[in-house]
Each structure stands twice: as C-alpha cells, then as structure tokens.
Amino acid sequence: MAILVLAEHDNSALKLDTAKIVTAARAIGDEVHVLVAGHQCDAVVKAAQALQGVSQVLVADASVYQAHLAENFAKLLVDLAPSYGHILASASSLGKDTLPRVAALLDVAQISEVIAVVSADTFVRPIYAGNALETLQSLDAIKVMTVRASAFDAASEGNNAAVTTLDKEFEAKTQFVSQSLTVSERPELGNAGIIVSGGRGMGSGENFGMLEQLADKLGAAVGASRAAVDAGFVSNDLQVGQTGKIVAPNLYIAVGISGAIQHLAGMKDAKVIVAINKDPEAPIFQVADYGLVADLFEAVPELISSLG
Ligand SMILES: Cc1cc2nc3c(=O)[nH]c(=O)nc-3n(C[C@H](O)[C@H](O)[C@H](O)COP(=O)(O)OP(=O)(O)OC[C@H]3O[C@@H](n4cnc5c(N)ncnc54)[C@H](O)[C@@H]3O)c2cc1C
C-alpha cells in the first residue's frame, strides 16, 4: 500500500522537513504520495512534485485549509486513509497536533517521533527523554506516525511527480482567529547548520545580545535552555530540549548551559558539540566534543573578536 506524507508549508514555500519525511517514507516503501493541503499554494505543489521518490502529489486547495488547522487536516487525512498503509508527518507542532487526532479517529495507535525505519511495520523511537531507544512493531492496518525530521536527510530534487487535485473540503468547528509570528533574519532553529545556545549562565536577556553577535558572525541560529526561557531572557520558541525543539545541527555551541538530561534530549545528535562553562564538573562536558572551562563573559567576546 502507498505511503502518505503530510506536507508542511506556509502556502508559499514547502518546509525542508517535508523533504526529510519523504526520505523516511522511502525507507518504508516505493509508492510515496505527498498531500499538500492549503490555499493558493501552487509554489508548494511544485516543490513537492520535485522531491525525488514522490510518485504523486495530492492537492487540496481550499480556503478551509489556509490556516492549517489540525482539526480540518485530520478530517481530510481520515478521508484519504483507506488508500494508505502509512500516514506520516513531521514531529513538528503541526504533525503533533494533527496525527494523534487521525490515529484516534481511525482507532489505531499513534507512533511518535520515529528516528529510524527497520521495516514497513517496525520503527525506532526514543523514550525516557532520549535515554533509551525503543524498537516497536505495529500490527495496525494503517500506521499513523510522526517522524523526527532531524534524523533523516532531505530527499533531493529533480523529480516531476504527477498531481491529483482533490475536491474535498472538511471544516471542523474550530475557527482560525489570528496568529503572531516571530520574524527573524537568522536561520530557523530546526534547520540551522550551526546553533549558538545560551543558558541560565547568560544572566539576563541583554547578555543574549552577545550570542546574537556570535550567531551573526557564524550564520547561526540562536537557541536557549528552558531555564533561560523561564527566566524571561528570550522567547520560548528558542527553547531546545525535551519540551522544546529537537535539533541536529553540524555545530552546537552551548554557552552557560549545565547539560541537564532534558536539554541534552534536544541537541545531543548535533555532529559537533562545543561547551563553554565555568564549572568543570558541568554534565554538558560529558557530551561535548570540545569543552572550554571559562567565564563566558570573557570567552564569548574573545571568540567574537577572533572571528573578525
Ligand atoms: C519535564 C521537564 C522538561 C524539561 N524540558 C527542558 C527542555 O526542553 N530544555 C531545557 O533546556 N531544559 C528542560 N528542562 C529543564 C532542565 O531540567 C534544566 O533545569 C535546564 O535545562 C537548566 O538550564 P541551564 O543549563 O540553562 O541552567 P543551569 O542548570 O542553572 O546551568 C547554568 C550553567 O551556567 C554555568 N554558568 C553560570 N555562569 C557562568 C559564566 N559566567 N560562565 C560560564 N558558565 C557559567 C553554570 O556553571 C551552570 O552549569 C525540563 C525539565 C523538566 C522537569
């Protein structure tokens, strides 16, 4: 049976996560379809068609899908479900909001945060904040699963998949009122190649300015620990960790972060981890590839000036 991937987009651009979920879908089977539900989203459809390994793009273009309400998406996915053996979405806010509804409506188990595909019915996912990996086999006829995008490479482009237009409009009782988005020039945390992250050791929101300078020199995104977010230093969309974003950049620089297990759950898959902490016993040094025992208020300005 075919595999259906829910595309994530903002009606004008396809998110990189979708290309990564397509790679996970390809590990399950050959017939991969992508569902683009949105409004006036032609550019997104083209981008989905281009992904290697996608054989069909299903397009539901209607005003009810403009705001990407999980309630409406879930109804659409449930309607399409009988033709599919697997329904996949990124383990993002949208995926985590939508797929459990789909699983409940189909009366199957929700499989969350898959990081590896063993076979068409067997998957690996982290449990206990990433301290153990669970291999599970699903006996459900339809597998409904969120996939951790950071665990898969993005499918390459160059394809031209067929398009099927769906005439299906499902509207739940939820109404979209408004949204307020954080606008940033820096790369998105989830897809950044380099992340400079600050913790409680930063001492204040103003001091995060130092990390922003460093991030700008490196073309990096800025992240934070939950303690830094809870203290009001930065907004909570920057939080990395078990209850924040899960990231796997090429380089993660942790500044004034102790390395609590819940923080590590969000960043320990980074390829290279650098830690700056004045406490040589800080647990972050156990996962760091490079550790600098130093006062961050001396080390970070030095780093910025040596980067020119
Ligand atoms: C259910 C649950 C979910 C959670 N989810 C998350 C999550 O998603 N993300 C997350 O981050 N946390 C999460 N936490 C919180 C987590 O347990 C820690 O409390 C938090 O990560 C600590 O943040 P921190 O390292 O910034 O602060 P601290 O642990 O206080 O560490 C601050 C560090 O800064 C160093 N420091 C201080 N001053 C300086 C200086 N001048 N120079 C150099 N170093 C300095 C100190 O040595 C220390 O190591 C969660 C907790 C729970 C219970």
mmCIF file of C-alpha atoms and ligand atoms in Angstrom:
data_model
loop_
_atom_site.group_PDB
_atom_site.id
_atom_site.type_symbol
_atom_site.label_atom_id
_atom_site.label_comp_id
_atom_site.label_asym_id
_atom_site.label_seq_id
_atom_site.Cartn_x
_atom_site.Cartn_y
_atom_site.Cartn_z
ATOM 1 C CA MET A 1 0.000 0.000 0.000
ATOM 2 C CA ALA A 2 1.108 3.546 -0.641
ATOM 3 C CA ILE A 3 2.532 5.904 1.978
ATOM 4 C CA LEU A 4 1.049 9.357 2.501
ATOM 5 C CA VAL A 5 3.188 12.261 3.740
ATOM 6 C CA LEU A 6 1.516 15.425 5.039
ATOM 7 C CA ALA A 7 3.385 18.407 3.557
ATOM 8 C CA GLU A 8 4.284 21.261 5.844
ATOM 9 C CA HIS A 9 4.318 24.726 4.326
ATOM 10 C CA ASP A 10 3.143 28.302 4.688
ATOM 11 C CA ASN A 11 1.140 28.330 1.414
ATOM 12 C CA SER A 12 4.122 29.818 -0.412
ATOM 13 C CA ALA A 13 7.109 27.585 0.404
ATOM 14 C CA LEU A 14 7.492 23.920 1.298
ATOM 15 C CA LYS A 15 9.360 23.331 4.563
ATOM 16 C CA LEU A 16 12.579 21.348 4.402
ATOM 17 C CA ASP A 17 11.117 18.946 6.980
ATOM 18 C CA THR A 18 8.796 17.525 4.333
ATOM 19 C CA ALA A 19 11.776 16.513 2.153
ATOM 20 C CA LYS A 20 13.185 14.688 5.194
ATOM 21 C CA ILE A 21 9.905 12.898 5.922
ATOM 22 C CA VAL A 22 9.834 11.771 2.283
ATOM 23 C CA THR A 23 13.205 10.067 2.899
ATOM 24 C CA ALA A 24 11.686 8.239 5.891
ATOM 25 C CA ALA A 25 8.688 7.263 3.742
ATOM 26 C CA ARG A 26 11.014 5.901 1.049
ATOM 27 C CA ALA A 27 12.623 3.667 3.661
ATOM 28 C CA ILE A 28 9.166 2.132 4.219
ATOM 29 C CA GLY A 29 8.171 1.591 0.586
ATOM 30 C CA ASP A 30 8.324 2.796 -3.013
ATOM 31 C CA GLU A 31 4.927 4.392 -3.547
ATOM 32 C CA VAL A 32 5.133 7.746 -1.756
ATOM 33 C CA HIS A 33 2.397 10.364 -2.077
ATOM 34 C CA VAL A 34 2.545 13.871 -0.612
ATOM 35 C CA LEU A 35 -0.602 15.689 0.499
ATOM 36 C CA VAL A 36 -0.472 19.457 0.062
ATOM 37 C CA ALA A 37 -3.451 20.968 1.873
ATOM 38 C CA GLY A 38 -3.539 24.742 1.827
ATOM 39 C CA HIS A 39 -4.818 27.680 -0.139
ATOM 40 C CA GLN A 40 -3.288 29.253 -3.245
ATOM 41 C CA CYS A 41 -0.245 27.107 -2.723
ATOM 42 C CA ASP A 42 0.925 26.390 -6.291
ATOM 43 C CA ALA A 43 4.595 27.001 -5.462
ATOM 44 C CA VAL A 44 4.356 24.435 -2.669
ATOM 45 C CA VAL A 45 2.832 21.885 -5.036
ATOM 46 C CA LYS A 46 5.715 22.414 -7.496
ATOM 47 C CA ALA A 47 8.282 21.976 -4.737
ATOM 48 C CA ALA A 48 6.588 18.758 -3.583
ATOM 49 C CA GLN A 49 6.488 17.434 -7.165
ATOM 50 C CA ALA A 50 10.236 17.999 -7.420
ATOM 51 C CA LEU A 51 11.122 15.746 -4.492
ATOM 52 C CA GLN A 52 12.845 12.548 -5.592
ATOM 53 C CA GLY A 53 10.892 9.439 -4.715
ATOM 54 C CA VAL A 54 7.472 11.088 -4.715
ATOM 55 C CA SER A 55 5.132 9.455 -7.222
ATOM 56 C CA GLN A 56 2.067 11.595 -6.653
ATOM 57 C CA VAL A 57 1.176 14.940 -5.086
ATOM 58 C CA LEU A 58 -2.409 15.223 -3.828
ATOM 59 C CA VAL A 59 -3.586 18.819 -3.717
ATOM 60 C CA ALA A 60 -6.461 20.046 -1.547
ATOM 61 C CA ASP A 61 -6.577 23.765 -2.284
ATOM 62 C CA ALA A 62 -9.385 25.485 -0.395
ATOM 63 C CA SER A 63 -9.832 28.405 1.972
ATOM 64 C CA VAL A 64 -10.651 25.981 4.832
ATOM 65 C CA TYR A 65 -7.049 24.743 4.651
ATOM 66 C CA GLN A 66 -5.425 28.185 4.521
ATOM 67 C CA ALA A 67 -4.710 28.329 8.265
ATOM 68 C CA HIS A 68 -3.571 24.710 8.574
ATOM 69 C CA LEU A 69 -5.961 23.832 11.363
ATOM 70 C CA ALA A 70 -5.213 20.348 12.654
ATOM 71 C CA GLU A 71 -8.945 19.663 13.040
ATOM 72 C CA ASN A 72 -9.604 20.202 9.314
ATOM 73 C CA PHE A 73 -6.429 18.401 8.228
ATOM 74 C CA ALA A 74 -7.302 15.401 10.418
ATOM 75 C CA LYS A 75 -10.700 15.017 8.733
ATOM 76 C CA LEU A 76 -9.079 15.186 5.305
ATOM 77 C CA LEU A 77 -6.434 12.621 6.232
ATOM 78 C CA VAL A 78 -9.026 10.255 7.693
ATOM 79 C CA ASP A 79 -10.994 10.502 4.442
ATOM 80 C CA LEU A 80 -7.876 9.572 2.437
ATOM 81 C CA ALA A 81 -6.645 6.921 4.894
ATOM 82 C CA PRO A 82 -8.327 3.803 3.386
ATOM 83 C CA SER A 83 -5.984 4.031 0.362
ATOM 84 C CA TYR A 84 -2.836 4.093 2.507
ATOM 85 C CA GLY A 85 -0.834 1.774 4.730
ATOM 86 C CA HIS A 86 1.093 4.612 6.390
ATOM 87 C CA ILE A 87 0.383 8.263 7.145
ATOM 88 C CA LEU A 88 3.462 10.312 8.041
ATOM 89 C CA ALA A 89 4.054 13.865 9.212
ATOM 90 C CA SER A 90 6.959 15.672 10.784
ATOM 91 C CA ALA A 91 7.068 15.598 14.600
ATOM 92 C CA SER A 92 6.564 19.374 14.484
ATOM 93 C CA SER A 93 3.785 21.348 16.165
ATOM 94 C CA LEU A 94 1.532 20.698 13.169
ATOM 95 C CA GLY A 95 2.310 16.969 12.995
ATOM 96 C CA LYS A 96 1.938 16.503 16.740
ATOM 97 C CA ASP A 97 -1.355 18.363 16.638
ATOM 98 C CA THR A 98 -2.774 16.564 13.606
ATOM 99 C CA LEU A 99 -1.729 12.919 13.607
ATOM 100 C CA PRO A 100 -2.917 11.879 17.083
ATOM 101 C CA ARG A 101 -6.374 13.088 16.000
ATOM 102 C CA VAL A 102 -6.084 10.970 12.850
ATOM 103 C CA ALA A 103 -4.962 7.934 14.860
ATOM 104 C CA ALA A 104 -7.836 8.355 17.321
ATOM 105 C CA LEU A 105 -10.417 8.737 14.541
ATOM 106 C CA LEU A 106 -9.055 5.631 12.799
ATOM 107 C CA ASP A 107 -8.823 3.763 16.127
ATOM 108 C CA VAL A 108 -5.156 2.874 15.631
ATOM 109 C CA ALA A 109 -2.079 3.581 17.748
ATOM 110 C CA GLN A 110 -0.195 6.827 17.266
ATOM 111 C CA ILE A 111 3.522 6.161 16.720
ATOM 112 C CA SER A 112 5.527 9.219 17.755
ATOM 113 C CA GLU A 113 8.956 10.663 16.926
ATOM 114 C CA VAL A 114 10.252 7.855 14.734
ATOM 115 C CA ILE A 115 14.009 8.178 14.157
ATOM 116 C CA ALA A 116 14.661 5.024 12.121
ATOM 117 C CA VAL A 117 12.726 2.643 9.912
ATOM 118 C CA VAL A 118 13.630 -1.031 10.391
ATOM 119 C CA SER A 119 10.910 -2.378 8.094
ATOM 120 C CA ALA A 120 7.414 -1.418 6.940
ATOM 121 C CA ASP A 121 5.952 -2.225 10.363
ATOM 122 C CA THR A 122 8.936 -1.816 12.693
ATOM 123 C CA PHE A 123 10.322 1.527 13.797
ATOM 124 C CA VAL A 124 12.765 3.012 16.304
ATOM 125 C CA ARG A 125 11.832 5.910 18.584
ATOM 126 C CA PRO A 126 13.447 7.489 21.631
ATOM 127 C CA ILE A 127 11.820 7.098 25.037
ATOM 128 C CA TYR A 128 12.649 8.448 28.520
ATOM 129 C CA ALA A 129 13.814 11.787 27.104
ATOM 130 C CA GLY A 130 16.100 10.040 24.642
ATOM 131 C CA ASN A 131 17.832 7.860 27.223
ATOM 132 C CA ALA A 132 16.610 4.665 25.622
ATOM 133 C CA LEU A 133 15.612 3.681 22.128
ATOM 134 C CA GLU A 134 12.507 1.593 21.652
ATOM 135 C CA THR A 135 12.042 -0.664 18.637
ATOM 136 C CA LEU A 136 8.352 -1.235 18.124
ATOM 137 C CA GLN A 137 6.320 -3.313 15.728
ATOM 138 C CA SER A 138 2.886 -2.042 14.794
ATOM 139 C CA LEU A 139 0.161 -4.504 13.883
ATOM 140 C CA ASP A 140 -2.316 -1.785 12.895
ATOM 141 C CA ALA A 141 -3.541 -1.844 9.303
ATOM 142 C CA ILE A 142 -2.722 1.863 8.969
ATOM 143 C CA LYS A 143 0.380 3.165 10.679
ATOM 144 C CA VAL A 144 -0.010 6.778 11.758
ATOM 145 C CA MET A 145 3.384 8.171 12.674
ATOM 146 C CA THR A 146 5.197 11.405 13.355
ATOM 147 C CA VAL A 147 8.823 11.360 12.242
ATOM 148 C CA ARG A 148 11.699 13.325 13.713
ATOM 149 C CA ALA A 149 12.915 15.247 10.679
ATOM 150 C CA SER A 150 16.394 15.800 12.134
ATOM 151 C CA ALA A 151 17.034 12.035 11.935
ATOM 152 C CA PHE A 152 16.697 11.882 8.135
ATOM 153 C CA ASP A 153 18.446 13.551 5.203
ATOM 154 C CA ALA A 154 16.295 15.615 2.872
ATOM 155 C CA ALA A 155 15.195 13.951 -0.369
ATOM 156 C CA SER A 156 16.939 15.575 -3.302
ATOM 157 C CA GLU A 157 15.111 17.483 -6.037
ATOM 158 C CA GLY A 158 14.756 16.990 -9.774
ATOM 159 C CA ASN A 159 11.603 14.897 -9.933
ATOM 160 C CA ASN A 160 8.284 15.833 -11.553
ATOM 161 C CA ALA A 161 5.623 13.820 -9.750
ATOM 162 C CA ALA A 162 2.049 13.623 -11.026
ATOM 163 C CA VAL A 163 -0.550 15.905 -9.440
ATOM 164 C CA THR A 164 -4.043 14.847 -8.390
ATOM 165 C CA THR A 165 -6.462 17.598 -7.404
ATOM 166 C CA LEU A 166 -8.810 16.693 -4.583
ATOM 167 C CA ASP A 167 -12.240 18.217 -4.353
ATOM 168 C CA LYS A 168 -12.587 17.675 -0.631
ATOM 169 C CA GLU A 169 -13.363 20.395 1.884
ATOM 170 C CA PHE A 170 -13.638 19.423 5.502
ATOM 171 C CA GLU A 171 -14.335 22.059 8.092
ATOM 172 C CA ALA A 172 -14.381 21.326 11.801
ATOM 173 C CA LYS A 173 -15.891 23.592 14.425
ATOM 174 C CA THR A 174 -12.590 25.301 15.198
ATOM 175 C CA GLN A 175 -12.193 28.740 13.687
ATOM 176 C CA PHE A 176 -8.893 30.454 12.923
ATOM 177 C CA VAL A 177 -8.703 33.831 14.683
ATOM 178 C CA SER A 178 -5.161 35.173 14.264
ATOM 179 C CA GLN A 179 -1.507 34.288 14.529
ATOM 180 C CA SER A 180 1.537 36.258 15.595
ATOM 181 C CA LEU A 181 4.836 35.052 14.219
ATOM 182 C CA THR A 182 8.342 35.850 15.351
ATOM 183 C CA VAL A 183 10.216 37.420 12.456
ATOM 184 C CA SER A 184 13.935 36.732 12.383
ATOM 185 C CA GLU A 185 16.721 37.232 9.869
ATOM 186 C CA ARG A 186 18.583 34.281 11.341
ATOM 187 C CA PRO A 187 18.131 30.701 10.145
ATOM 188 C CA GLU A 188 15.244 28.695 11.597
ATOM 189 C CA LEU A 189 16.340 26.729 14.668
ATOM 190 C CA GLY A 190 15.079 23.393 13.340
ATOM 191 C CA ASN A 191 17.061 23.592 10.090
ATOM 192 C CA ALA A 192 20.135 25.626 11.069
ATOM 193 C CA GLY A 193 23.563 24.166 10.347
ATOM 194 C CA ILE A 194 25.025 25.997 13.359
ATOM 195 C CA ILE A 195 23.282 26.875 16.639
ATOM 196 C CA VAL A 196 24.608 29.109 19.413
ATOM 197 C CA SER A 197 22.603 28.386 22.532
ATOM 198 C CA GLY A 198 22.567 30.162 25.888
ATOM 199 C CA GLY A 199 21.504 29.041 29.339
ATOM 200 C CA ARG A 200 20.851 30.482 32.762
ATOM 201 C CA GLY A 201 24.552 31.336 32.955
ATOM 202 C CA MET A 202 23.890 34.188 30.499
ATOM 203 C CA GLY A 203 22.413 36.073 33.439
ATOM 204 C CA SER A 204 19.994 38.300 31.509
ATOM 205 C CA GLY A 205 18.185 38.886 28.233
ATOM 206 C CA GLU A 206 20.545 41.762 27.354
ATOM 207 C CA ASN A 207 23.523 39.434 27.623
ATOM 208 C CA PHE A 208 21.970 37.273 24.906
ATOM 209 C CA GLY A 209 22.954 40.143 22.575
ATOM 210 C CA MET A 210 26.469 38.707 22.802
ATOM 211 C CA LEU A 211 25.260 35.342 21.497
ATOM 212 C CA GLU A 212 23.324 37.065 18.725
ATOM 213 C CA GLN A 213 26.552 38.777 17.627
ATOM 214 C CA LEU A 214 28.366 35.449 17.662
ATOM 215 C CA ALA A 215 25.487 33.811 15.769
ATOM 216 C CA ASP A 216 25.576 36.537 13.110
ATOM 217 C CA LYS A 217 29.321 36.008 12.575
ATOM 218 C CA LEU A 218 28.731 32.292 12.122
ATOM 219 C CA GLY A 219 25.464 32.474 10.162
ATOM 220 C CA ALA A 220 23.921 30.558 13.049
ATOM 221 C CA ALA A 221 20.533 30.347 14.756
ATOM 222 C CA VAL A 222 20.177 31.244 18.439
ATOM 223 C CA GLY A 223 18.790 28.695 20.891
ATOM 224 C CA ALA A 224 18.297 28.571 24.640
ATOM 225 C CA SER A 225 17.809 26.267 27.579
ATOM 226 C CA ARG A 226 14.485 26.130 29.345
ATOM 227 C CA ALA A 227 15.955 27.890 32.374
ATOM 228 C CA ALA A 228 16.886 30.840 30.129
ATOM 229 C CA VAL A 229 13.392 30.855 28.645
ATOM 230 C CA ASP A 230 11.667 30.521 32.026
ATOM 231 C CA ALA A 231 13.767 33.396 33.383
ATOM 232 C CA GLY A 232 12.396 35.528 30.526
ATOM 233 C CA PHE A 233 15.813 36.076 28.868
ATOM 234 C CA VAL A 234 14.445 35.007 25.473
ATOM 235 C CA SER A 235 11.159 33.853 23.953
ATOM 236 C CA ASN A 236 10.109 30.223 24.291
ATOM 237 C CA ASP A 237 10.307 29.469 20.559
ATOM 238 C CA LEU A 238 14.095 29.362 21.082
ATOM 239 C CA GLN A 239 13.920 26.528 23.627
ATOM 240 C CA VAL A 240 15.928 23.441 22.767
ATOM 241 C CA GLY A 241 15.204 20.183 24.550
ATOM 242 C CA GLN A 242 12.668 17.595 25.502
ATOM 243 C CA THR A 243 9.865 20.141 25.720
ATOM 244 C CA GLY A 244 11.377 22.477 23.132
ATOM 245 C CA LYS A 245 12.843 21.919 19.686
ATOM 246 C CA ILE A 246 14.832 18.827 18.781
ATOM 247 C CA VAL A 247 17.820 19.866 16.686
ATOM 248 C CA ALA A 248 20.724 18.099 15.000
ATOM 249 C CA PRO A 249 22.954 20.838 13.523
ATOM 250 C CA ASN A 250 26.523 20.337 12.343
ATOM 251 C CA LEU A 251 27.743 22.529 15.206
ATOM 252 C CA TYR A 252 26.045 23.286 18.547
ATOM 253 C CA ILE A 253 27.712 25.785 20.863
ATOM 254 C CA ALA A 254 26.280 25.591 24.408
ATOM 255 C CA VAL A 255 27.113 28.667 26.464
ATOM 256 C CA GLY A 256 26.363 28.734 30.200
ATOM 257 C CA ILE A 257 24.235 25.589 29.913
ATOM 258 C CA SER A 258 24.736 22.859 32.518
ATOM 259 C CA GLY A 259 23.624 19.966 30.293
ATOM 260 C CA ALA A 260 20.544 18.672 32.105
ATOM 261 C CA ILE A 261 19.166 15.494 30.596
ATOM 262 C CA GLN A 262 16.090 17.323 29.266
ATOM 263 C CA HIS A 263 18.326 19.774 27.400
ATOM 264 C CA LEU A 264 20.552 17.012 26.024
ATOM 265 C CA ALA A 265 17.426 15.263 24.690
ATOM 266 C CA GLY A 266 17.083 18.133 22.233
ATOM 267 C CA MET A 267 20.649 18.538 20.970
ATOM 268 C CA LYS A 268 22.813 15.508 21.639
ATOM 269 C CA ASP A 269 22.560 14.415 17.991
ATOM 270 C CA ALA A 270 24.472 17.524 16.877
ATOM 271 C CA LYS A 271 27.549 16.443 14.898
ATOM 272 C CA VAL A 272 29.965 18.615 16.894
ATOM 273 C CA ILE A 273 29.147 19.966 20.360
ATOM 274 C CA VAL A 274 31.146 22.803 21.912
ATOM 275 C CA ALA A 275 30.523 23.770 25.544
ATOM 276 C CA ILE A 276 31.608 26.906 27.369
ATOM 277 C CA ASN A 277 31.015 26.642 31.104
ATOM 278 C CA LYS A 278 32.916 27.852 34.147
ATOM 279 C CA ASP A 279 32.142 24.665 36.090
ATOM 280 C CA PRO A 280 34.490 21.828 35.032
ATOM 281 C CA GLU A 281 32.026 19.326 36.548
ATOM 282 C CA ALA A 282 29.088 20.515 34.400
ATOM 283 C CA PRO A 283 27.459 17.463 32.748
ATOM 284 C CA ILE A 284 27.492 19.182 29.345
ATOM 285 C CA PHE A 285 31.210 18.340 29.162
ATOM 286 C CA GLN A 286 30.311 14.623 29.063
ATOM 287 C CA VAL A 287 28.675 15.045 25.656
ATOM 288 C CA ALA A 288 30.849 17.891 24.347
ATOM 289 C CA ASP A 289 33.421 17.223 21.623
ATOM 290 C CA TYR A 290 35.215 20.430 22.643
ATOM 291 C CA GLY A 291 34.909 21.920 26.108
ATOM 292 C CA LEU A 292 36.158 25.265 27.343
ATOM 293 C CA VAL A 293 36.192 25.783 31.107
ATOM 294 C CA ALA A 294 35.960 29.543 31.220
ATOM 295 C CA ASP A 295 33.843 32.504 32.195
ATOM 296 C CA LEU A 296 31.543 33.045 29.248
ATOM 297 C CA PHE A 297 31.708 36.822 29.683
ATOM 298 C CA GLU A 298 35.399 36.603 28.745
ATOM 299 C CA ALA A 299 35.318 33.679 26.308
ATOM 300 C CA VAL A 300 32.414 34.799 24.104
ATOM 301 C CA PRO A 301 33.709 38.351 23.405
ATOM 302 C CA GLU A 302 37.129 36.836 22.638
ATOM 303 C CA LEU A 303 35.532 34.388 20.247
ATOM 304 C CA ILE A 304 33.597 37.184 18.538
ATOM 305 C CA SER A 305 36.690 39.339 18.090
ATOM 306 C CA SER A 306 38.811 36.450 16.839
ATOM 307 C CA LEU A 307 36.175 35.746 14.167
ATOM 308 C CA GLY A 308 36.955 39.184 12.813
HETATM 309 C C1 LIG B 1 9.655 17.721 32.314
HETATM 310 C C2 LIG B 1 10.821 18.636 32.092
HETATM 311 C C3 LIG B 1 11.077 19.094 30.812
HETATM 312 C C4 LIG B 1 12.166 19.937 30.578
HETATM 313 N N1 LIG B 1 12.428 20.341 29.301
HETATM 314 C C5 LIG B 1 13.530 21.069 29.061
HETATM 315 C C6 LIG B 1 13.880 21.466 27.738
HETATM 316 O O1 LIG B 1 13.166 21.207 26.768
HETATM 317 N N2 LIG B 1 15.014 22.171 27.555
HETATM 318 C C7 LIG B 1 15.852 22.521 28.593
HETATM 319 O O2 LIG B 1 16.879 23.161 28.354
HETATM 320 N N3 LIG B 1 15.532 22.177 29.852
HETATM 321 C C8 LIG B 1 14.383 21.486 30.114
HETATM 322 N N4 LIG B 1 14.073 21.173 31.399
HETATM 323 C C9 LIG B 1 14.841 21.813 32.495
HETATM 324 C C10 LIG B 1 16.155 21.137 32.801
HETATM 325 O O3 LIG B 1 15.943 20.112 33.756
HETATM 326 C C11 LIG B 1 17.148 22.148 33.403
HETATM 327 O O4 LIG B 1 16.565 22.755 34.524
HETATM 328 C C12 LIG B 1 17.568 23.235 32.423
HETATM 329 O O5 LIG B 1 17.969 22.678 31.196
HETATM 330 C C13 LIG B 1 18.737 24.016 33.037
HETATM 331 O O6 LIG B 1 19.075 25.071 32.192
HETATM 332 P P1 LIG B 1 20.526 25.692 32.252
HETATM 333 O O7 LIG B 1 21.543 24.655 31.925
HETATM 334 O O8 LIG B 1 20.497 26.935 31.422
HETATM 335 O O9 LIG B 1 20.634 26.189 33.760
HETATM 336 P P2 LIG B 1 21.517 25.656 34.953
HETATM 337 O O10 LIG B 1 21.338 24.215 35.161
HETATM 338 O O11 LIG B 1 21.286 26.587 36.089
HETATM 339 O O12 LIG B 1 23.012 25.848 34.409
HETATM 340 C C14 LIG B 1 23.617 27.071 34.211
HETATM 341 C C15 LIG B 1 25.058 26.781 33.860
HETATM 342 O O13 LIG B 1 25.706 28.003 33.552
HETATM 343 C C16 LIG B 1 27.030 27.931 34.057
HETATM 344 N N5 LIG B 1 27.488 29.310 34.254
HETATM 345 C C17 LIG B 1 26.974 30.246 35.106
HETATM 346 N N6 LIG B 1 27.638 31.414 34.980
HETATM 347 C C18 LIG B 1 28.599 31.201 34.032
HETATM 348 C C19 LIG B 1 29.620 32.034 33.483
HETATM 349 N N7 LIG B 1 29.759 33.311 33.848
HETATM 350 N N8 LIG B 1 30.412 31.491 32.544
HETATM 351 C C20 LIG B 1 30.294 30.191 32.154
HETATM 352 N N9 LIG B 1 29.344 29.379 32.651
HETATM 353 C C21 LIG B 1 28.501 29.874 33.573
HETATM 354 C C22 LIG B 1 26.922 27.170 35.360
HETATM 355 O O14 LIG B 1 28.164 26.570 35.699
HETATM 356 C C23 LIG B 1 25.851 26.134 35.005
HETATM 357 O O15 LIG B 1 26.435 24.925 34.554
HETATM 358 C C24 LIG B 1 12.983 20.339 31.655
HETATM 359 C C25 LIG B 1 12.712 19.879 32.940
HETATM 360 C C26 LIG B 1 11.649 19.046 33.154
HETATM 361 C C27 LIG B 1 11.373 18.551 34.545
#
